[in-house]
Amino acid sequence: MPQNRVSVREFRANLKAHLEGEAAVVIGDFYTTRAILIPMPKHSTWDTSASKKAQAAARKLFDAAISTMK
Protein backbone atom coordinates (compact mmCIF):
# COMPACT_ATOMS: atom_id res chain seq x y z
CA MET A 1 0.00 0.00 0.00
CA PRO A 2 1.52 3.36 -1.00
CA GLN A 3 2.53 5.66 1.84
CA ASN A 4 0.44 8.54 0.47
CA ARG A 5 -2.88 6.75 1.09
CA VAL A 6 -5.02 8.04 3.93
CA SER A 7 -8.24 6.85 5.49
CA VAL A 8 -11.48 8.67 4.73
CA ARG A 9 -11.62 9.72 8.40
CA GLU A 10 -8.08 11.19 8.23
CA PHE A 11 -8.85 12.90 4.91
CA ARG A 12 -11.96 14.56 6.36
CA ALA A 13 -10.16 15.57 9.57
CA ASN A 14 -7.24 17.13 7.70
CA LEU A 15 -9.47 19.05 5.32
CA LYS A 16 -11.78 20.18 8.12
CA ALA A 17 -8.74 21.38 10.12
CA HIS A 18 -7.57 23.42 7.13
CA LEU A 19 -10.96 25.01 6.66
CA GLU A 20 -10.81 26.06 10.29
CA GLY A 21 -7.39 27.65 9.67
CA GLU A 22 -5.31 25.03 11.49
CA ALA A 23 -3.50 23.07 8.77
CA ALA A 24 -2.79 22.62 5.09
CA VAL A 25 -5.60 21.62 2.74
CA VAL A 26 -5.73 18.02 1.58
CA ILE A 27 -6.75 17.54 -2.04
CA GLY A 28 -6.81 13.98 -3.24
CA ASP A 29 -8.27 11.29 -5.43
CA PHE A 30 -11.56 10.59 -3.68
CA TYR A 31 -11.83 7.04 -5.02
CA THR A 32 -8.46 5.78 -3.77
CA THR A 33 -8.12 8.39 -1.00
CA ARG A 34 -4.58 9.22 -2.12
CA ALA A 35 -3.77 12.73 -0.95
CA ILE A 36 -1.12 15.43 -1.14
CA LEU A 37 -0.57 18.43 1.09
CA ILE A 38 -0.68 21.88 -0.51
CA PRO A 39 0.37 24.91 1.55
CA MET A 40 -2.40 27.45 1.94
CA PRO A 41 -2.44 31.01 3.33
CA LYS A 42 -2.33 31.38 7.09
CA HIS A 43 -5.61 32.28 8.78
CA SER A 44 -4.58 35.92 9.22
CA THR A 45 -4.25 36.39 5.43
CA TRP A 46 -7.66 34.96 4.54
CA ASP A 47 -9.15 38.45 4.31
CA THR A 48 -7.55 39.01 0.89
CA SER A 49 -9.63 38.38 -2.22
CA ALA A 50 -7.31 35.66 -3.57
CA SER A 51 -7.26 33.85 -0.22
CA LYS A 52 -11.05 33.98 0.02
CA LYS A 53 -11.27 32.45 -3.45
CA ALA A 54 -8.83 29.70 -2.43
CA GLN A 55 -10.83 29.02 0.73
CA ALA A 56 -14.09 28.89 -1.26
CA ALA A 57 -12.51 26.43 -3.70
CA ALA A 58 -11.32 24.26 -0.81
CA ARG A 59 -14.84 24.27 0.66
CA LYS A 60 -16.29 23.17 -2.71
CA LEU A 61 -13.73 20.34 -2.88
CA PHE A 62 -14.61 19.32 0.67
CA ASP A 63 -18.33 19.24 -0.16
CA ALA A 64 -17.66 17.21 -3.30
CA ALA A 65 -15.47 14.78 -1.36
CA ILE A 66 -18.11 14.24 1.30
CA SER A 67 -20.87 13.70 -1.27
CA THR A 68 -18.81 11.06 -3.15
CA MET A 69 -17.95 9.24 0.08
CA LYS A 70 -21.57 8.80 1.22
CSV table of C-alpha atoms in Angstrom, one decimal:
chain,number,residue,atom,x,y,z
A,1,MET,CA,0.0,0.0,0.0
A,2,PRO,CA,1.5,3.4,-1.0
A,3,GLN,CA,2.5,5.7,1.8
A,4,ASN,CA,0.4,8.5,0.5
A,5,ARG,CA,-2.9,6.7,1.1
A,6,VAL,CA,-5.0,8.0,3.9
A,7,SER,CA,-8.2,6.8,5.5
A,8,VAL,CA,-11.5,8.7,4.7
A,9,ARG,CA,-11.6,9.7,8.4
A,10,GLU,CA,-8.1,11.2,8.2
A,11,PHE,CA,-8.9,12.9,4.9
A,12,ARG,CA,-12.0,14.6,6.4
A,13,ALA,CA,-10.2,15.6,9.6
A,14,ASN,CA,-7.2,17.1,7.7
A,15,LEU,CA,-9.5,19.1,5.3
A,16,LYS,CA,-11.8,20.2,8.1
A,17,ALA,CA,-8.7,21.4,10.1
A,18,HIS,CA,-7.6,23.4,7.1
A,19,LEU,CA,-11.0,25.0,6.7
A,20,GLU,CA,-10.8,26.1,10.3
A,21,GLY,CA,-7.4,27.7,9.7
A,22,GLU,CA,-5.3,25.0,11.5
A,23,ALA,CA,-3.5,23.1,8.8
A,24,ALA,CA,-2.8,22.6,5.1
A,25,VAL,CA,-5.6,21.6,2.7
A,26,VAL,CA,-5.7,18.0,1.6
A,27,ILE,CA,-6.7,17.5,-2.0
A,28,GLY,CA,-6.8,14.0,-3.2
A,29,ASP,CA,-8.3,11.3,-5.4
A,30,PHE,CA,-11.6,10.6,-3.7
A,31,TYR,CA,-11.8,7.0,-5.0
A,32,THR,CA,-8.5,5.8,-3.8
A,33,THR,CA,-8.1,8.4,-1.0
A,34,ARG,CA,-4.6,9.2,-2.1
A,35,ALA,CA,-3.8,12.7,-0.9
A,36,ILE,CA,-1.1,15.4,-1.1
A,37,LEU,CA,-0.6,18.4,1.1
A,38,ILE,CA,-0.7,21.9,-0.5
A,39,PRO,CA,0.4,24.9,1.5
A,40,MET,CA,-2.4,27.5,1.9
A,41,PRO,CA,-2.4,31.0,3.3
A,42,LYS,CA,-2.3,31.4,7.1
A,43,HIS,CA,-5.6,32.3,8.8
A,44,SER,CA,-4.6,35.9,9.2
A,45,THR,CA,-4.2,36.4,5.4
A,46,TRP,CA,-7.7,35.0,4.5
A,47,ASP,CA,-9.2,38.4,4.3
A,48,THR,CA,-7.5,39.0,0.9
A,49,SER,CA,-9.6,38.4,-2.2
A,50,ALA,CA,-7.3,35.7,-3.6
A,51,SER,CA,-7.3,33.9,-0.2
A,52,LYS,CA,-11.0,34.0,0.0
A,53,LYS,CA,-11.3,32.4,-3.5
A,54,ALA,CA,-8.8,29.7,-2.4
A,55,GLN,CA,-10.8,29.0,0.7
A,56,ALA,CA,-14.1,28.9,-1.3
A,57,ALA,CA,-12.5,26.4,-3.7
A,58,ALA,CA,-11.3,24.3,-0.8
A,59,ARG,CA,-14.8,24.3,0.7
A,60,LYS,CA,-16.3,23.2,-2.7
A,61,LEU,CA,-13.7,20.3,-2.9
A,62,PHE,CA,-14.6,19.3,0.7
A,63,ASP,CA,-18.3,19.2,-0.2
A,64,ALA,CA,-17.7,17.2,-3.3
A,65,ALA,CA,-15.5,14.8,-1.4
A,66,ILE,CA,-18.1,14.2,1.3
A,67,SER,CA,-20.9,13.7,-1.3
A,68,THR,CA,-18.8,11.1,-3.1
A,69,MET,CA,-18.0,9.2,0.1
A,70,LYS,CA,-21.6,8.8,1.2
